[in-house]
Short mmCIF file of C-alpha atoms in Angstrom, two decimals:
data_model
loop_
_atom_site.label_atom_id
_atom_site.label_comp_id
_atom_site.label_asym_id
_atom_site.label_seq_id
_atom_site.Cartn_x
_atom_site.Cartn_y
_atom_site.Cartn_z
CA MET A 218 11.95 18.19 -9.14
CA LEU A 219 13.48 15.93 -11.84
CA ILE A 220 11.72 15.21 -15.15
CA PHE A 221 12.67 11.77 -16.51
CA LEU A 222 10.93 10.35 -19.62
CA GLY A 223 8.13 12.82 -19.12
CA ILE A 224 7.63 11.81 -15.48
CA GLU A 225 8.22 14.29 -12.67
CA LEU A 226 10.30 12.77 -9.88
CA GLU A 227 10.77 14.35 -6.48
CA LEU A 228 14.41 14.49 -5.35
CA PRO A 229 15.32 13.66 -1.74
CA SER A 230 15.77 16.62 0.58
CA ARG A 231 19.10 18.46 0.44
CA LEU A 232 21.46 19.04 3.33
CA TYR A 233 20.97 22.76 2.65
CA GLY A 234 18.15 24.35 0.68
CA GLU A 235 18.93 25.97 -2.66
CA GLY A 236 20.55 29.34 -2.08
CA LEU A 237 21.10 28.63 1.62
CA GLU A 238 24.52 26.98 1.29
CA PRO A 239 27.07 28.44 3.76
CA GLN A 240 30.25 30.05 2.44
CA VAL A 241 33.73 29.29 3.79
CA LYS A 242 37.16 30.76 3.09
CA LYS A 243 39.02 27.48 2.73
CA ILE A 244 39.17 23.73 3.33
CA ASN A 245 42.30 22.38 4.99
CA ASN A 246 42.85 19.34 2.81
CA SER A 247 44.86 16.62 4.59
CA CYS A 248 45.67 14.89 1.29
CA ARG A 249 49.20 16.09 0.43
CA LEU A 250 50.29 15.38 -3.15
CA LYS A 251 53.47 17.39 -2.50
CA LEU A 252 54.56 14.48 -0.32
CA LEU A 253 55.22 12.55 -3.55
CA GLU A 254 57.67 15.22 -4.72
CA LEU A 255 59.50 15.05 -1.40
CA LEU A 256 59.74 11.24 -1.55
CA LYS A 257 61.10 11.39 -5.10
CA GLU A 258 63.69 13.97 -4.07
CA LYS A 259 64.91 12.08 -0.99
CA MET A 260 64.58 8.46 -2.17
CA GLU A 261 64.50 8.59 -5.96
CA PRO A 262 65.65 5.00 -6.76
CA GLU A 263 63.09 3.41 -4.46
CA PHE A 264 60.43 5.92 -5.50
CA ASP A 265 60.96 5.03 -9.17
CA GLU A 266 60.52 1.37 -8.22
CA VAL A 267 57.17 2.17 -6.64
CA MET A 268 56.22 4.20 -9.73
CA LYS A 269 56.60 1.11 -11.91
CA ASN A 270 53.96 -0.72 -9.89
CA PRO A 271 50.39 -0.08 -11.13
CA ILE A 272 48.95 -0.07 -7.59
CA PHE A 273 49.20 3.75 -7.27
CA SER A 274 49.95 4.66 -10.91
CA HIS A 275 46.76 6.70 -11.38
CA ILE A 276 47.58 8.81 -8.33
CA MET A 277 51.05 9.43 -9.74
CA VAL A 278 49.38 10.74 -12.92
CA ILE A 279 47.32 13.18 -10.82
CA GLN A 280 50.51 14.44 -9.18
CA LYS A 281 52.34 14.59 -12.51
CA ASN A 282 49.62 16.84 -13.97
CA ASP A 283 49.88 19.13 -10.94
CA LEU A 284 46.17 19.10 -10.11
CA LYS A 285 45.37 21.79 -7.55
CA PHE A 286 42.83 21.21 -4.81
CA SER A 287 39.70 23.32 -5.36
CA ALA A 288 37.65 24.14 -2.27
CA ARG A 289 35.42 26.22 -4.58
CA LEU A 290 34.34 22.99 -6.26
CA VAL A 291 34.32 20.56 -3.32
CA HIS A 292 32.54 22.69 -0.69
CA PRO A 293 29.46 23.54 -2.80
CA PHE A 294 28.98 19.86 -3.61
CA LEU A 295 29.24 18.88 0.06
CA CYS A 296 26.51 21.42 0.81
CA LYS A 297 24.31 19.98 -1.96
CA GLU A 298 24.29 16.43 -0.61
CA LEU A 299 20.97 14.62 -1.02
CA MET A 300 19.89 12.94 2.19
CA THR A 301 19.36 9.31 1.16
CA SER A 302 19.61 5.96 2.91
CA LYS A 303 21.56 4.32 0.08
CA ARG A 304 24.81 2.71 1.25
CA PRO A 305 27.68 2.74 0.54
CA GLU A 306 27.40 5.73 -1.76
CA LYS A 307 26.56 9.43 -1.73
CA TRP A 308 24.24 11.48 -3.90
CA PHE A 309 24.61 15.17 -4.70
CA THR A 310 22.68 17.59 -6.86
CA PHE A 311 23.95 19.82 -9.64
CA ALA A 312 21.70 21.95 -11.86
CA ARG A 313 18.81 20.22 -10.06
CA ARG A 314 19.97 16.81 -11.26
CA PRO A 315 21.14 13.97 -9.00
CA LEU A 316 24.77 12.86 -9.31
CA ARG A 317 25.97 9.59 -7.80
CA PHE A 318 29.32 9.22 -6.04
CA GLY A 319 29.84 5.51 -5.51
CA LEU A 320 32.67 3.00 -5.48
CA GLN A 321 32.45 2.58 -9.26
CA GLU A 322 32.97 6.31 -9.86
CA TYR A 323 35.75 6.46 -7.25
CA HIS A 324 37.59 3.56 -8.88
CA ALA A 325 37.22 5.16 -12.32
CA VAL A 326 39.04 8.36 -11.30
CA THR A 327 41.59 6.94 -8.85
CA GLY A 328 42.39 3.53 -10.35
CA LEU A 329 42.72 2.13 -6.82
CA LYS A 330 42.05 -1.57 -6.37
CA VAL A 331 38.54 -2.24 -5.05
CA LYS A 332 38.67 -6.04 -4.86
CA ARG A 333 41.21 -8.44 -3.40
CA GLU A 334 43.35 -10.50 -5.81
CA LYS A 335 45.34 -13.51 -5.56
CA ASN A 336 63.31 -3.62 1.50
CA SER A 337 62.41 -1.03 4.08
CA ARG A 338 62.73 2.23 2.05
CA VAL A 339 60.17 0.98 -0.45
CA ARG A 340 57.88 0.08 2.44
CA LEU A 341 58.35 3.58 3.86
CA ILE A 342 57.26 5.15 0.57
CA TYR A 343 54.18 2.91 0.44
CA LEU A 344 53.36 3.82 4.02
CA CYS A 345 53.71 7.56 3.33
CA VAL A 346 51.59 7.40 0.17
CA ILE A 347 48.87 5.43 1.98
CA MET A 348 48.73 7.72 5.01
CA GLY A 349 49.34 11.08 3.36
CA VAL A 350 47.60 10.67 -0.01
CA VAL A 351 45.34 7.63 -0.43
CA MET A 352 43.76 8.00 3.02
CA GLY A 353 44.52 11.72 3.33
CA LYS A 354 45.14 11.40 7.06
CA ASP A 355 46.01 14.39 9.20
CA GLU A 356 49.81 14.41 9.53
CA LYS A 357 49.47 14.73 13.32
CA VAL A 358 47.64 11.42 13.83
CA ASN A 359 49.40 8.14 14.62
CA ILE A 360 49.99 5.58 11.88
CA LEU A 361 47.54 2.71 12.20
CA TYR A 362 48.98 -0.70 13.03
CA LEU A 363 47.10 -2.13 10.03
CA TYR A 364 49.14 0.01 7.63
CA MET A 365 52.44 -0.94 9.25
CA LYS A 366 51.49 -4.62 9.19
CA LEU A 367 50.59 -4.47 5.50
CA ALA A 368 53.80 -2.60 4.70
CA MET A 369 55.78 -5.53 6.08
CA ASN A 370 54.26 -7.78 3.40
CA LEU A 371 54.47 -6.05 0.02
CA GLU A 372 52.43 -8.72 -1.74
CA LYS A 373 49.54 -8.26 0.68
CA LEU A 374 49.92 -4.48 0.49
CA GLN A 375 49.74 -4.49 -3.31
CA ASN A 376 46.71 -6.78 -3.31
CA TYR A 377 44.86 -4.88 -0.59
CA PRO A 378 41.63 -3.21 -1.85
CA TRP A 379 42.78 0.35 -1.20
CA GLY A 380 40.03 1.71 -3.44
CA GLN A 381 37.26 0.19 -1.31
CA TYR A 382 39.03 1.06 1.94
CA SER A 383 39.81 4.70 1.13
CA PHE A 384 36.37 5.19 -0.47
CA ASP A 385 34.61 4.00 2.70
CA PHE A 386 36.84 6.31 4.75
CA LEU A 387 36.03 9.26 2.46
CA LEU A 388 32.27 8.69 2.83
CA LYS A 389 32.68 8.76 6.62
CA GLN A 390 34.61 12.02 6.35
CA ILE A 391 31.80 13.56 4.27
CA ASP A 392 29.38 12.62 7.06
CA LYS A 393 31.72 14.03 9.73
CA THR A 394 32.14 17.28 7.81
CA ARG A 395 28.43 18.17 7.68
CA HIS A 396 28.51 20.08 10.95
CA LYS A 397 31.61 22.02 9.80
CA LEU A 398 30.17 23.39 6.55
CA GLU A 399 29.06 26.63 8.21
CA GLN A 400 32.48 27.43 9.69
CA LYS A 401 33.30 30.57 7.72
CA GLU A 402 37.04 30.42 8.38
CA GLY A 403 37.22 26.95 6.85
CA TYR A 404 37.62 23.42 8.14
CA LEU A 405 39.90 20.38 8.07
CA MET A 406 38.82 17.39 6.01
CA GLU A 407 40.60 14.05 5.72
CA GLY A 408 40.34 11.54 2.89
CA PHE A 409 41.44 11.39 -0.75
CA LEU A 410 39.45 14.48 -1.77
CA PHE A 411 41.04 14.59 -5.21
CA GLY A 412 39.05 11.45 -6.09
CA PHE A 413 35.86 13.29 -5.13
CA GLN A 414 36.93 16.50 -6.88
CA ILE A 415 37.80 14.83 -10.21
CA ASP A 416 34.60 12.75 -10.25
CA ARG A 417 32.44 15.82 -9.56
CA SER A 418 34.23 17.76 -12.33
CA GLU A 419 33.69 14.93 -14.82
CA SER A 420 30.03 14.54 -13.85
CA THR A 421 29.24 18.18 -14.51
CA TRP A 422 30.55 18.09 -18.10
CA SER A 423 27.44 16.26 -19.31
CA ILE A 424 25.08 18.83 -17.82
CA GLN A 425 24.33 21.62 -20.30
CA SER A 426 23.77 24.29 -17.66
CA VAL A 427 27.26 23.95 -16.12
CA ASP A 428 28.99 27.27 -15.47
CA ARG A 429 31.99 26.58 -17.71
CA ASP A 430 33.83 29.78 -16.84
CA HIS A 431 33.76 28.90 -13.13
CA TYR A 432 35.13 25.40 -13.61
CA ALA A 433 37.20 25.93 -16.76
CA GLU A 434 40.66 25.72 -15.17
CA GLN A 435 39.98 22.66 -13.00
CA THR A 436 38.06 20.72 -15.66
CA LYS A 437 40.85 21.34 -18.17
CA ILE A 438 43.36 19.78 -15.77
CA ALA A 439 40.97 16.89 -15.08
CA GLN A 440 40.65 16.29 -18.84
CA TYR A 441 44.44 15.97 -19.13
CA ILE A 442 44.38 13.45 -16.29
CA LEU A 443 41.65 11.35 -17.92
CA ILE A 444 43.54 11.42 -21.23
CA ASP A 445 46.72 10.20 -19.47
CA LEU A 446 44.77 7.44 -17.74
CA PHE A 447 43.26 6.34 -21.06
CA GLN A 448 46.67 6.28 -22.73
CA TYR A 449 48.08 4.30 -19.79
CA ALA A 450 45.30 1.71 -19.99
CA ARG A 451 45.65 1.42 -23.77
CA SER A 452 49.38 0.82 -23.62
CA ALA A 453 49.40 -1.46 -20.57
CA LYS A 454 49.87 -5.20 -20.94
CA LEU A 455 46.77 -7.36 -20.58
CA ASP A 456 47.93 -8.93 -17.30
CA ARG A 457 48.44 -5.44 -15.82
CA VAL A 458 45.01 -4.24 -16.96
#
């Protein structure tokens, strides 16, 4: 039950009832930020060139701040999904309040392009970042032809709406993961889960009943990330913003 302006509103049903959420040991996160460290080590000149491009700059900030994946934060939210028909977005509940996870929120924390706008080693780095981080694909799956085709045209690759594309993919992964939530040993989940994790952390700050001790470490890291993103946006040239 949600009270808004003195009016009691009934929330949609939850995936799991309050107190009935299953517990798991771990989530095997396919999104591998350590891949960025490996690329920098093996191909530093080309990697630095990619770093200068704003297309993935926000993700580089996440890696720079050494954000750790938190299954303790992500799994409870997945279990608290509100079953709605709204597309394309997801709703979750925290402290009995609804929290939206839509394209706008995803763009805010990842900086990935959501709308279209008008050297082989560089292409390889782009391809690795797209597959291993932005899309968080399992390292055992084949690279899609679409990604290889885009990598052959850097202008098209840089203008491609990766935010919209990876967000849609992440929503599908949330749907696919529902039947895995009760697997006590853990489960594999693809997609850029750091985007989901950071947004959920930020959303809980405004709720007075948040358990600050439980989320203190992760929210502190997320704050550093948001500060870096703000400083980047403030110092960027107008045409880059």
